[in-house]
Backbone as numpy.savetxt, mean C-alpha at the origin, in Angstrom:
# Nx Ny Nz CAx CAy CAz Cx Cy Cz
-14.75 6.56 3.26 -14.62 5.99 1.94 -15.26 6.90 0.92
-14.54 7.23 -0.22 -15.33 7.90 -1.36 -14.75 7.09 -2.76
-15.45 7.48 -3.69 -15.08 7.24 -5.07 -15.88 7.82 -6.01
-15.39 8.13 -7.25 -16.05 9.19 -7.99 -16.96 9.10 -9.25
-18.04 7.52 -8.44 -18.95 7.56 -9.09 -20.51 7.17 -8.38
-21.42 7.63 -9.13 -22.57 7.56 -8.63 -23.40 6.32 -8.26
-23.77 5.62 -7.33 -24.72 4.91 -6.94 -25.81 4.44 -7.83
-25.85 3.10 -8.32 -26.47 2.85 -9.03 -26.88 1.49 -9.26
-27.84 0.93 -8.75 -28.01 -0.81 -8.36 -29.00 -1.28 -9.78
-29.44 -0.39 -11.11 -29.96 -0.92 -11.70 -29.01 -1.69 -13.08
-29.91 -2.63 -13.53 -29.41 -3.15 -14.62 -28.80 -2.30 -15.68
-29.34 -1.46 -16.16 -29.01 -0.54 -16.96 -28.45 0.90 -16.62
-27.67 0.74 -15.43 -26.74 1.84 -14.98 -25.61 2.18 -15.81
-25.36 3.77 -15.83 -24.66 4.01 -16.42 -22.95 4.04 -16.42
-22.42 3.81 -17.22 -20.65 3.39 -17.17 -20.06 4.54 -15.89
-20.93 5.70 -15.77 -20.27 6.50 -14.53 -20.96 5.78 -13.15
-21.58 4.82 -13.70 -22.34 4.42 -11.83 -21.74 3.00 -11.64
-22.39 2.78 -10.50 -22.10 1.29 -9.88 -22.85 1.08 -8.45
-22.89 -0.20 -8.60 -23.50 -0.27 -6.55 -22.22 -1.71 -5.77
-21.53 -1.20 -6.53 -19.96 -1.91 -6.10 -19.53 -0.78 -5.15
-18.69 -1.26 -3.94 -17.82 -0.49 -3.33 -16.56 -0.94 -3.72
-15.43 -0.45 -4.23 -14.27 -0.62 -4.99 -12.80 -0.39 -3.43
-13.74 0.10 -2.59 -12.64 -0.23 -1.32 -12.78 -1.17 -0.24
-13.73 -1.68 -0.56 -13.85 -2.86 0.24 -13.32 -4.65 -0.15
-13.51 -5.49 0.47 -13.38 -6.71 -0.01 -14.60 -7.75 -0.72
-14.68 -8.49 -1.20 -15.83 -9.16 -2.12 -17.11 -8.69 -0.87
-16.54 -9.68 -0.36 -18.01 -9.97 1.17 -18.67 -8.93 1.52
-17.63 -7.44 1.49 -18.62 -6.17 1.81 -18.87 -4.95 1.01
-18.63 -5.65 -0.03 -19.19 -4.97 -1.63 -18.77 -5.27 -2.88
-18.68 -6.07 -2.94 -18.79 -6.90 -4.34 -17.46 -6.44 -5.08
-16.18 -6.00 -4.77 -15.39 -5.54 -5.56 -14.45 -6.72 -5.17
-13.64 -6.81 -5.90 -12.55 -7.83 -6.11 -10.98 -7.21 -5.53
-10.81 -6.84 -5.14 -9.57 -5.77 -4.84 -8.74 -5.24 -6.08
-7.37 -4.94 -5.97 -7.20 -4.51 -7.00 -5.42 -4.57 -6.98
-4.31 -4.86 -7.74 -3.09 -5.21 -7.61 -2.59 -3.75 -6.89
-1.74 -4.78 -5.63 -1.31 -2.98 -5.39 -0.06 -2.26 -5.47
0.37 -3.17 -6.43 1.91 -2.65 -7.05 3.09 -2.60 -5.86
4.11 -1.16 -6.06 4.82 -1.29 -5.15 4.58 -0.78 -3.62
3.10 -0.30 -3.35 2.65 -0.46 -2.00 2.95 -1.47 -1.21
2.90 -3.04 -1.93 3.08 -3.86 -1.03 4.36 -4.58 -0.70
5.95 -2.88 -1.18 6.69 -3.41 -0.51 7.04 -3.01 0.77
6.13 -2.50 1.30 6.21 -2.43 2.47 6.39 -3.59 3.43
6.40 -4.21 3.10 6.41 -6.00 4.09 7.36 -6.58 3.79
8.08 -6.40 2.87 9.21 -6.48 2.64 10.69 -6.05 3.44
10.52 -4.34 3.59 11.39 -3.39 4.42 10.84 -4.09 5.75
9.49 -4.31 6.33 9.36 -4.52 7.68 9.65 -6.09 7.85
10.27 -7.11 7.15 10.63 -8.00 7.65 12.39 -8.14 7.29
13.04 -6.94 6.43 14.30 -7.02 6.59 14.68 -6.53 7.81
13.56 -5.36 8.38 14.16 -4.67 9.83 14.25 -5.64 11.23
13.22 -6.58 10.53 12.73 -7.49 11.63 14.16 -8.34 11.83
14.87 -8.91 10.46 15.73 -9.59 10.69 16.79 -8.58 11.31
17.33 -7.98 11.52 18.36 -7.22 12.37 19.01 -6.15 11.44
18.64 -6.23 10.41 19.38 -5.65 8.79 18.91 -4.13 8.91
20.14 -3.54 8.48 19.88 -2.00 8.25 19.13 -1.28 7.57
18.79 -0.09 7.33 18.24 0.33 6.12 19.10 1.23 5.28
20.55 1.04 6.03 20.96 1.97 5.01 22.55 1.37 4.52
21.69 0.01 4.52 22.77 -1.54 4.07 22.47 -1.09 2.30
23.80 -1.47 1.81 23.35 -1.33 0.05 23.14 -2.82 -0.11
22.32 -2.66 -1.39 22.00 -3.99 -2.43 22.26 -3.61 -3.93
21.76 -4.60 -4.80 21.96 -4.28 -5.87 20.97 -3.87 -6.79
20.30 -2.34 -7.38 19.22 -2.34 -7.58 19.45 -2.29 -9.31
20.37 -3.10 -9.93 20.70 -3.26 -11.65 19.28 -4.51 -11.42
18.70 -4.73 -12.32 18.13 -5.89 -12.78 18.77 -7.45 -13.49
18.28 -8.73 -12.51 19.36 -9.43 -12.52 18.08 -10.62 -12.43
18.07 -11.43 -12.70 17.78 -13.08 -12.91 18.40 -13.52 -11.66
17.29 -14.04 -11.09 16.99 -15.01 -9.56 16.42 -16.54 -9.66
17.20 -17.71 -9.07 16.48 -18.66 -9.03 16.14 -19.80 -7.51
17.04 -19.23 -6.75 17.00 -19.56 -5.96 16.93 -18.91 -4.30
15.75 -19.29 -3.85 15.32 -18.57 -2.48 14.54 -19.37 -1.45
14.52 -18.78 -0.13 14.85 -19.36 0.83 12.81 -19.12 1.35
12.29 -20.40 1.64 10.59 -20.38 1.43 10.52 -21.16 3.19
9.96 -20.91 3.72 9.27 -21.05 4.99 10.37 -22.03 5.80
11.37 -21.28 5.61 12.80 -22.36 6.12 13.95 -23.16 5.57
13.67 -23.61 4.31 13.81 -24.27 3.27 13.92 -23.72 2.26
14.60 -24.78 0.95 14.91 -23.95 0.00 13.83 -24.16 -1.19
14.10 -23.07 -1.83 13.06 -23.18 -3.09 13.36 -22.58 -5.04
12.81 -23.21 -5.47 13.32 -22.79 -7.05 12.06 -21.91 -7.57
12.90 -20.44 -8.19 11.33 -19.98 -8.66 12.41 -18.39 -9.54
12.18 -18.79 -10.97 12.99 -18.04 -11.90 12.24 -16.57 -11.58
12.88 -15.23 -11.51 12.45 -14.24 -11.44 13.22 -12.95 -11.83
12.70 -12.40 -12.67 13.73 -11.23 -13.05 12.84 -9.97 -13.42
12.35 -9.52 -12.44 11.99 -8.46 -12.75 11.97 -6.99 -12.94
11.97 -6.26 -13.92 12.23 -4.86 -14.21 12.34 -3.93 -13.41
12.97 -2.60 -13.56 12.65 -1.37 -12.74 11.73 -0.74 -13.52
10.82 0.55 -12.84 10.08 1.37 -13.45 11.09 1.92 -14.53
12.08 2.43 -13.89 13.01 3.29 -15.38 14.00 2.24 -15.24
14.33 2.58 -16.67 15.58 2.10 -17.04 17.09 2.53 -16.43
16.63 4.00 -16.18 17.95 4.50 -15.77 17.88 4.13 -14.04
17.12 2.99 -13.60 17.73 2.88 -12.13 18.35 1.43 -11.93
20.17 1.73 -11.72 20.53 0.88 -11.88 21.76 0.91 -10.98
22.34 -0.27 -10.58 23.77 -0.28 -9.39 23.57 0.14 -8.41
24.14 0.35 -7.54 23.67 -0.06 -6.18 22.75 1.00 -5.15
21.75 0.70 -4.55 20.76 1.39 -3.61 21.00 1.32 -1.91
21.32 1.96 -1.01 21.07 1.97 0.18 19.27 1.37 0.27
18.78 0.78 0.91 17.46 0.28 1.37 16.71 1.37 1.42
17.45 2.47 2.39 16.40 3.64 2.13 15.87 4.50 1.08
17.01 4.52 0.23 16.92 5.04 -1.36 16.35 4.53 -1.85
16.31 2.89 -2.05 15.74 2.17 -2.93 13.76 2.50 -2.70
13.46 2.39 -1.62 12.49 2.99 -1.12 11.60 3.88 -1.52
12.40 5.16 -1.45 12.20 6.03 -1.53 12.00 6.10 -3.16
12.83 5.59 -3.85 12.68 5.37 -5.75 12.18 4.22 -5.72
11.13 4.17 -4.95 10.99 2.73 -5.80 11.58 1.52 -6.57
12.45 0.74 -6.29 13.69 0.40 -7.06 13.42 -1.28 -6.87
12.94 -1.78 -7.88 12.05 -3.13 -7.83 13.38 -4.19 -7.41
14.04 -4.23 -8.33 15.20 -4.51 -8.23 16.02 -5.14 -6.94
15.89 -3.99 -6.57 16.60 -3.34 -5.08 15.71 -4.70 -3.99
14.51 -4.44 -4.38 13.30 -5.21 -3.61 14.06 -6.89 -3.33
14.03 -7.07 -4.54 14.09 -8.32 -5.23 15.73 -8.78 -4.05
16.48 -8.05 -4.37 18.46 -8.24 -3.74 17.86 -8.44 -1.98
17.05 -7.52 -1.63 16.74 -7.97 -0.40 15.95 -8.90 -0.32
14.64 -9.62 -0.73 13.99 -10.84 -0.51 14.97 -11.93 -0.68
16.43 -11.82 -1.57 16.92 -12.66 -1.79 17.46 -13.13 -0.62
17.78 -12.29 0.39 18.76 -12.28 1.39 17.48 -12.95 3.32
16.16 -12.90 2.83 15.19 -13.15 3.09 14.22 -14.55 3.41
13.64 -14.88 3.94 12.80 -15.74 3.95 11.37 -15.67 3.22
10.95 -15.98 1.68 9.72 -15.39 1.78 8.23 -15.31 2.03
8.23 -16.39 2.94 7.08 -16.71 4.09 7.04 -15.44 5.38
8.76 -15.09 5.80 8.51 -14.08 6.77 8.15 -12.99 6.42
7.80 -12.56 4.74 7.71 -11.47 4.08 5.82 -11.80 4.28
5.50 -12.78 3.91 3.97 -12.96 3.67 3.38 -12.62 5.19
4.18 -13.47 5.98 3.40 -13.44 7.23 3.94 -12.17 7.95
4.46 -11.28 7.92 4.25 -9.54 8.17 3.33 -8.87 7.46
2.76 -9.16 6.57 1.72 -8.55 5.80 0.08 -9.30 6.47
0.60 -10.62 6.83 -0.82 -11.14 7.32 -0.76 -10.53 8.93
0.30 -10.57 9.87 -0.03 -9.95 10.80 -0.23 -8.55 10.93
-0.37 -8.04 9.86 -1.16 -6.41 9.85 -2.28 -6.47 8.72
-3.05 -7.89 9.36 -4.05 -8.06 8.17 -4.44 -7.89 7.30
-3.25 -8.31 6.37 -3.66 -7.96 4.88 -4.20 -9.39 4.46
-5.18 -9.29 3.43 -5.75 -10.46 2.64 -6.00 -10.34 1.54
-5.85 -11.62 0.79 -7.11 -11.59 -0.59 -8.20 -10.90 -0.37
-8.85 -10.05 -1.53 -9.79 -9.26 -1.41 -11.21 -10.32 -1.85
-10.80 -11.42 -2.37 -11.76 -12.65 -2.40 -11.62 -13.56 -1.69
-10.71 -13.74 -0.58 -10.54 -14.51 0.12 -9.24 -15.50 0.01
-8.74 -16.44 1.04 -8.20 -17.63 0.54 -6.60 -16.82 1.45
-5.68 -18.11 1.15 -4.34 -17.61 1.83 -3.33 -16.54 0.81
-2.65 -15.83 1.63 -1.66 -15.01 0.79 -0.61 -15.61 -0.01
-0.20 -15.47 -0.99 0.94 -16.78 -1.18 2.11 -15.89 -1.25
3.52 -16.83 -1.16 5.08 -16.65 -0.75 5.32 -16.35 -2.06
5.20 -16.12 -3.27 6.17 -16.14 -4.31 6.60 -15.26 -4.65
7.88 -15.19 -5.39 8.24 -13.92 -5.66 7.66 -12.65 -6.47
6.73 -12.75 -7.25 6.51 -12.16 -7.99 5.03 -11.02 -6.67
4.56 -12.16 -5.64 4.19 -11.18 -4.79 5.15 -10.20 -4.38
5.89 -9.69 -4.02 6.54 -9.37 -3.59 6.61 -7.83 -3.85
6.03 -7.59 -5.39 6.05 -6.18 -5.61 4.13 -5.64 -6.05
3.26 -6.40 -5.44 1.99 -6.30 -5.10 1.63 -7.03 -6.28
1.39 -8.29 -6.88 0.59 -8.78 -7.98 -0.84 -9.34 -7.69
-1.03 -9.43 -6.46 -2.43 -9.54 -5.87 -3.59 -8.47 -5.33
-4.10 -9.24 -5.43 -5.75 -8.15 -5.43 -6.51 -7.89 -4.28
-5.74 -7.07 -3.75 -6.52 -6.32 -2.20 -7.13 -5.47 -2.01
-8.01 -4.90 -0.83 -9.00 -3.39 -0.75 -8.43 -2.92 -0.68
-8.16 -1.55 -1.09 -8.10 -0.73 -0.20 -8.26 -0.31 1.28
-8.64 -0.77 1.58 -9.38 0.00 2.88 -8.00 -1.45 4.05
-8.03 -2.75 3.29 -7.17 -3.77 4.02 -5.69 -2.77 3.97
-5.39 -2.09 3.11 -3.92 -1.35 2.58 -3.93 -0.58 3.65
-4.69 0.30 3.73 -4.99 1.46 5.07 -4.55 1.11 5.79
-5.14 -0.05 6.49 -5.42 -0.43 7.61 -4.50 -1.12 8.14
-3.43 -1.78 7.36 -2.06 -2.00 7.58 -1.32 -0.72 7.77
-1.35 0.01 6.84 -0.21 0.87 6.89 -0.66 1.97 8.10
-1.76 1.98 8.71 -2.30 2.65 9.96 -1.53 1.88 10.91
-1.03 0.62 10.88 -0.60 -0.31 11.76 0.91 0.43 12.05
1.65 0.67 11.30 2.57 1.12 11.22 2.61 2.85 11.96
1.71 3.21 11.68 1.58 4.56 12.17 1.05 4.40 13.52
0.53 3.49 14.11 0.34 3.03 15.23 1.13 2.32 16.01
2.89 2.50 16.00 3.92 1.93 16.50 3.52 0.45 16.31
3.19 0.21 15.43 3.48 -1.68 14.73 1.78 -2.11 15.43
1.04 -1.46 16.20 -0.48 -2.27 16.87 -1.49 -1.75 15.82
-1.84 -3.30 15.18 -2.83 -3.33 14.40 -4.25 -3.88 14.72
-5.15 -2.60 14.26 -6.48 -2.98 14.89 -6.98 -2.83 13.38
-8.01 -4.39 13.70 -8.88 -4.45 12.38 -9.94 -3.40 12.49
-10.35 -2.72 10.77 -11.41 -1.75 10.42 -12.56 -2.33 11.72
-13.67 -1.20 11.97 -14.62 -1.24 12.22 -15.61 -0.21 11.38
-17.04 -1.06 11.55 -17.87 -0.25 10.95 -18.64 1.34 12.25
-18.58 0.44 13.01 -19.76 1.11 13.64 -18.81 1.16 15.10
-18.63 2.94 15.15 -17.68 3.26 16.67 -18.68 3.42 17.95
-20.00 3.41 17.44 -21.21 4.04 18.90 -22.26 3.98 18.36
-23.18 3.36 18.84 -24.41 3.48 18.74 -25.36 3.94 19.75
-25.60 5.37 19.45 -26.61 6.23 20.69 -28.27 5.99 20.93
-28.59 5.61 21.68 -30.17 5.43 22.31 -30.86 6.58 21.81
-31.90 6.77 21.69 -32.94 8.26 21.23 -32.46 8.83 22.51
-32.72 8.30 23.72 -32.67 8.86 25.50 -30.85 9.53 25.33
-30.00 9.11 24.54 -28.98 9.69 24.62 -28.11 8.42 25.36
-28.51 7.18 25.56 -27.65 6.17 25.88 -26.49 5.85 24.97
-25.16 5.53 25.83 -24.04 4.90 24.28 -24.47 3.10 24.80
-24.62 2.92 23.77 -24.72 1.19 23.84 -23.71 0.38 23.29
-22.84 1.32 22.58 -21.58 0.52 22.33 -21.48 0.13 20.96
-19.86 0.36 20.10 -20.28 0.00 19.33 -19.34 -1.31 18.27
-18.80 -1.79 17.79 -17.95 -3.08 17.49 -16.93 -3.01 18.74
-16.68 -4.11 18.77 -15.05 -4.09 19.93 -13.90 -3.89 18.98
-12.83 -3.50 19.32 -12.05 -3.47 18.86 -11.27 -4.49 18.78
-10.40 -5.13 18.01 -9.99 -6.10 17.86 -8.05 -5.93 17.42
-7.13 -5.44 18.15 -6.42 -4.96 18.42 -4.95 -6.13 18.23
-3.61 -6.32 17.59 -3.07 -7.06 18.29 -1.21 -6.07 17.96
-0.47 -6.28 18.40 0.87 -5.99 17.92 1.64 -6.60 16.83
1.58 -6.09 16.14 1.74 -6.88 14.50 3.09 -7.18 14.15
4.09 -5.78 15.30 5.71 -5.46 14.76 5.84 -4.76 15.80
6.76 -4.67 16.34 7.22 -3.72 17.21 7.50 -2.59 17.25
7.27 -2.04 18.08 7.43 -0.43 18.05 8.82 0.11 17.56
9.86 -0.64 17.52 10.74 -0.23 17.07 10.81 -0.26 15.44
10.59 -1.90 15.05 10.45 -1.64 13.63 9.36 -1.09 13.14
8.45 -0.80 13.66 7.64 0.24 13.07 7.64 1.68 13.13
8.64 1.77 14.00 9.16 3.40 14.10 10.79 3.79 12.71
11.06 2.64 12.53 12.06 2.61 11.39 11.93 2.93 10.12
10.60 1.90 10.04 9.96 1.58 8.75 9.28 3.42 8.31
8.78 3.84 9.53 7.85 5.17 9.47 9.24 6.44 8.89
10.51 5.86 9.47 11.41 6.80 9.21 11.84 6.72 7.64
12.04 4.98 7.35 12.32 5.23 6.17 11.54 5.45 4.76
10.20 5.01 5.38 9.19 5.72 3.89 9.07 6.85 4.30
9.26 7.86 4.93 9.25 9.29 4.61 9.68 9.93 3.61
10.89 8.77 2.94 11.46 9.32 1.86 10.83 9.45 0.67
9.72 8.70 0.59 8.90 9.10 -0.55 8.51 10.32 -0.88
8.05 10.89 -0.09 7.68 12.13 0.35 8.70 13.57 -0.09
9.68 12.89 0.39 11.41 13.97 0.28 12.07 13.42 -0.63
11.81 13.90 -2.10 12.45 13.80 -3.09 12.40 11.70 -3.70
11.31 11.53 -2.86 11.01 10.16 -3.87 9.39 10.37 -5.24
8.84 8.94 -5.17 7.91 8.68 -5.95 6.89 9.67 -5.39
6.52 10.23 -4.37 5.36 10.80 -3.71 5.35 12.27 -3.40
6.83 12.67 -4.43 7.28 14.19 -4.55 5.66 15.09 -4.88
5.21 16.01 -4.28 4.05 16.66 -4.23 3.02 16.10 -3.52
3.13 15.09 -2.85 2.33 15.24 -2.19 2.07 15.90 -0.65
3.50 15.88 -0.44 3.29 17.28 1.37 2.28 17.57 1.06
1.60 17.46 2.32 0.26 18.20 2.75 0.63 19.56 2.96
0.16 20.93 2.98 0.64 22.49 3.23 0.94 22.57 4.75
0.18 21.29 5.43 0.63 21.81 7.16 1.82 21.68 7.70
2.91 20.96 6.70 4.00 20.49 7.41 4.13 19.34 8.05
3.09 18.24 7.99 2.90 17.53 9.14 4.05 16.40 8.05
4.91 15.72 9.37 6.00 14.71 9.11 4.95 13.39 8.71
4.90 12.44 7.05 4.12 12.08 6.39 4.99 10.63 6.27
4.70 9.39 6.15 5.31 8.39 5.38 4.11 8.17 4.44
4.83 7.14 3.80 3.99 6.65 2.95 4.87 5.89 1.41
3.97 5.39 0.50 4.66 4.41 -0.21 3.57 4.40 -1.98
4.13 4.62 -2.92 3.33 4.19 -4.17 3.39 3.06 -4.56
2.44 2.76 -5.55 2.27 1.77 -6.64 1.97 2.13 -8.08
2.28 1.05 -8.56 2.18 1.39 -10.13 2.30 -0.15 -10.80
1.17 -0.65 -11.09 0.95 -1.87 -12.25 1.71 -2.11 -13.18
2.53 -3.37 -13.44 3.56 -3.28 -15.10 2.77 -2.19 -15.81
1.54 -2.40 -16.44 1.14 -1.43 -17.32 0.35 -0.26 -17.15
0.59 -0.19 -15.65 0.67 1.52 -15.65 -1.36 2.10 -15.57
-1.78 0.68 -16.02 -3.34 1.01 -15.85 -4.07 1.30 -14.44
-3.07 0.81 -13.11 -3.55 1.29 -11.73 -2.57 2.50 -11.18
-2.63 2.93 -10.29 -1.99 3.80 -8.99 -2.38 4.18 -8.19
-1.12 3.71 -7.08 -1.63 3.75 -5.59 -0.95 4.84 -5.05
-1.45 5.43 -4.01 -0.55 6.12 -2.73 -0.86 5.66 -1.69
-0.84 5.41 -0.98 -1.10 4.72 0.37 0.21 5.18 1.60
-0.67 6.40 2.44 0.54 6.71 4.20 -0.14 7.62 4.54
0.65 8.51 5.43 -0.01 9.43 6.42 0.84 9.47 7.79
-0.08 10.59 8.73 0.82 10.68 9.41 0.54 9.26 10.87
1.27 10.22 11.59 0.80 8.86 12.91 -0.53 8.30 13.69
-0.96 9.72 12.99 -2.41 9.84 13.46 -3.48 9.16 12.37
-3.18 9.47 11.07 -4.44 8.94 10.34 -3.51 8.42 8.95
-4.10 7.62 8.11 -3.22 6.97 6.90 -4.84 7.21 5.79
-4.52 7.50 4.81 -5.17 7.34 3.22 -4.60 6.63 2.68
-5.68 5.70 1.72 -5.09 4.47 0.83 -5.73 5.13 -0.56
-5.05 5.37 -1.36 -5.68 6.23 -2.55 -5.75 5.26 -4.04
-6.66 4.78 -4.67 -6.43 4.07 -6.13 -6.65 4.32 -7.11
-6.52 4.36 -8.00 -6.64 4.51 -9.02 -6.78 4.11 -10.30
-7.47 3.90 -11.09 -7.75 2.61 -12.12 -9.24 2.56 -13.08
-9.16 1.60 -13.78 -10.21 1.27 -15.21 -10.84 0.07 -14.27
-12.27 0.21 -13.76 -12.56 -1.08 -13.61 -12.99 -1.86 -14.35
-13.26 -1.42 -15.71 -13.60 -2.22 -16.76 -12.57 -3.13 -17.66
-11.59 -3.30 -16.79 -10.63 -4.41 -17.36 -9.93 -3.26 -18.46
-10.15 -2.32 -18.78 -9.51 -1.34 -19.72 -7.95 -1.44 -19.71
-7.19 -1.37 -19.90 -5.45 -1.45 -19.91 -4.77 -0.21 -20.19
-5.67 1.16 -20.04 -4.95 2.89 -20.08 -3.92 3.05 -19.51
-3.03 3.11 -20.31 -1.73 3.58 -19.34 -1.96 4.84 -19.03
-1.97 5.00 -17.31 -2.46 6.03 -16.95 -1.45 7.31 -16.97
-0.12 7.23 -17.51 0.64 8.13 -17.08 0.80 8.68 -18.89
0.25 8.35 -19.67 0.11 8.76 -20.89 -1.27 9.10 -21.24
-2.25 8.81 -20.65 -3.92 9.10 -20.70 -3.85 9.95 -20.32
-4.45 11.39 -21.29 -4.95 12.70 -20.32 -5.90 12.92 -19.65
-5.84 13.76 -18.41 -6.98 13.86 -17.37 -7.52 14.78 -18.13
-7.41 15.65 -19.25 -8.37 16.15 -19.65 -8.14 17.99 -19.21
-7.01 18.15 -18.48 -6.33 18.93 -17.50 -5.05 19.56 -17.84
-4.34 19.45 -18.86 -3.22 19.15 -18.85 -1.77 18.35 -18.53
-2.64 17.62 -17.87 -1.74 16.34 -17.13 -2.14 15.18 -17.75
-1.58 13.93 -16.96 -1.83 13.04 -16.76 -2.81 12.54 -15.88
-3.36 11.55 -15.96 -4.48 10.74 -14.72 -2.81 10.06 -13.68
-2.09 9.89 -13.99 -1.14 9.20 -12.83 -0.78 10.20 -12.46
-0.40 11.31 -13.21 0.70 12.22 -12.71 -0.21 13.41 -11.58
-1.76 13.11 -11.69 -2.45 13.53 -10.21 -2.73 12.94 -9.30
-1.69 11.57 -8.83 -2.02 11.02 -8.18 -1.68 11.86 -6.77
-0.61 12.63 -6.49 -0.18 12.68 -5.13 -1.17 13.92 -5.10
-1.23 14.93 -6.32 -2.80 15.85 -6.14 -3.72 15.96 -5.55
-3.93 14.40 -6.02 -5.55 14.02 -4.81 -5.49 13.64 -3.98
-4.54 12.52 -3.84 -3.85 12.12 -1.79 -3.95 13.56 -1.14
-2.73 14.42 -1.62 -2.70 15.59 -0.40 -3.89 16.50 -0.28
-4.82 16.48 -1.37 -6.05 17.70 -0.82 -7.02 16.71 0.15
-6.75 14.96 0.02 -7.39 14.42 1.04 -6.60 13.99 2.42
-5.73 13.72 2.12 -5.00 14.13 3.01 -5.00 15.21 4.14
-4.76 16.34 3.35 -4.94 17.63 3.85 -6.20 17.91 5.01
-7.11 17.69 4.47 -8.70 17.53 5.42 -8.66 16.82 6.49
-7.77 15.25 6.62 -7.95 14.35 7.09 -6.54 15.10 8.36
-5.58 15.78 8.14 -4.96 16.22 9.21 -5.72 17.22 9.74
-6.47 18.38 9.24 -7.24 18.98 9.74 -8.10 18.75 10.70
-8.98 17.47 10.33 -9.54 16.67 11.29 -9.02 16.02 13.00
-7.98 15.08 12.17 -6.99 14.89 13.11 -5.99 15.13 13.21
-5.58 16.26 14.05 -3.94 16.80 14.16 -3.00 15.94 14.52
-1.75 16.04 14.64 -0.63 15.14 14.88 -0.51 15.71 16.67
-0.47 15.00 17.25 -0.49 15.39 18.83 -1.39 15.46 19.51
């Protein structure tokens, strides 16, 4: 875990400090999570694969007014019409395209076709949660991340995936050594199969496209290593996510004002010549980068 400010538990700490951890959940550092945009359509694609559905089935990714959908078996009323990032993405998307562009839209034509309890409960069986606690809820407007999760819960799903669908919850502590040089052991692992190896070998195929000419264009790591992965981006543009990796290791990357600030980050300068959004895949791949170094693919 890192973040790029200094440690600081007094009252009068400065706007660069904090003694918040901002990737954790309330209980193990006081942060609240944080919306994770279109990261969390990932649960989406893994419960259309689940139903037998292709990924390279078209939908309709024009923006269109929804009122009726199909809730834990049953039917349900719940008005929804929500935007694409651009304007110019519009008419029809293969699943994998849509993906790969991000195509909210697109999202939306498939939940329609969906259950959206089986969408919630693929996200809870690769333990995702409220970052304050409490149950995940079915509605549509979840659907393109409007809830407030860690980081580190994002990871740790999308590690699930890179782990042929077996999701093991975070641990803190892998070994604890005796002075004498004893291992005494250190959390158990807590392990279960979240998705199957097949749809999680699908899902891994089709967010690659982010990577190849989608939302996550620049971020290849220099080693070549074969990468999925998935962005986010807040209606107003004040957060961004990257969140994937390879099979071996996943980064959940965020980005944001914790001071309730509302910067649209893709018009705020880093001070750089850029943007603060437009370095998002910048900083994924130089961490990234380390993190394959560490652990190779094979």
């Amino acid at each position: 875990m890192a973040q790029n400010t200094d440690h600081d538990r007094s009252s009068d700490a400065p706007r660069t400090a904090t003694s918040l951890n901002y990737a954790t959940d309330q209980a193990d550092g006081g942060s609240t999570g944080f919306q994770t945009g279109s990261t969390y359509k990932m649960f989406t694609l893994l419960a259309w694969i689940e139903a037998g559905r292709s990924p390279d089935t078209v939908v309709n990714g024009t923006p269109h007014p929804h009122s009726e959908w199909t809730a834990c078996g049953g039917p349900t009323s719940a008005f929804w019409q929500p935007k694409n990032d651009s304007p110019g993405q519009r008419g029809p998307y293969s699943v994998r395209s849509a993906t790969a562009q991000s195509v909210n839209a697109a999202y939306q034509s498939m939940a329609e076709q969906l259950d959206l309890c089986d969408i919630r409960d693929v996200a809870e069986r690769l333990g995702v949660h409220l970052a304050t606690g409490g149950e995940l809820p079915w509605n549509p407007g979840s659907l393109l991340g409007t809830e407030s999760i860690a980081p580190l819960t994002m990871a740790s799903a999308y590690a699930g995936i890179a782990n042929g669908g077996r999701f093991c919850a975070p641990v803190v502590i892998d070994q604890v050594i005796a002075p004498d040089g004893e291992e005494l052991g250190g959390q158990p692992r807590t392990c279960t199969q979240a998705v199957s190896p097949e749809t999680a070998a699908t899902a891994f195929d089709v967010m690659q496209g982010a990577f190849r000419g989608g939302t996550a264009s620049g971020g290849q790591t220099p080693d070549g290593a074969t990468l999925f992965g998935k962005t986010g981006t807040t209606d107003a543009a004040d957060q961004v996510w990257l969140v994937g990796g390879t099979t071996r290791a996943v980064t959940a990357y965020w980005q944001g004002n914790t001071d309730g600030a509302k910067h649209n980050l893709r018009s705020f300068s880093n001070g750089q010549g850029g943007t603060y959004a437009g370095s998002r895949a910048a900083v994924w791949r130089d961490a990234q980068t380390a993190v394959n170094a560490a652990l190779p693919v094979g």
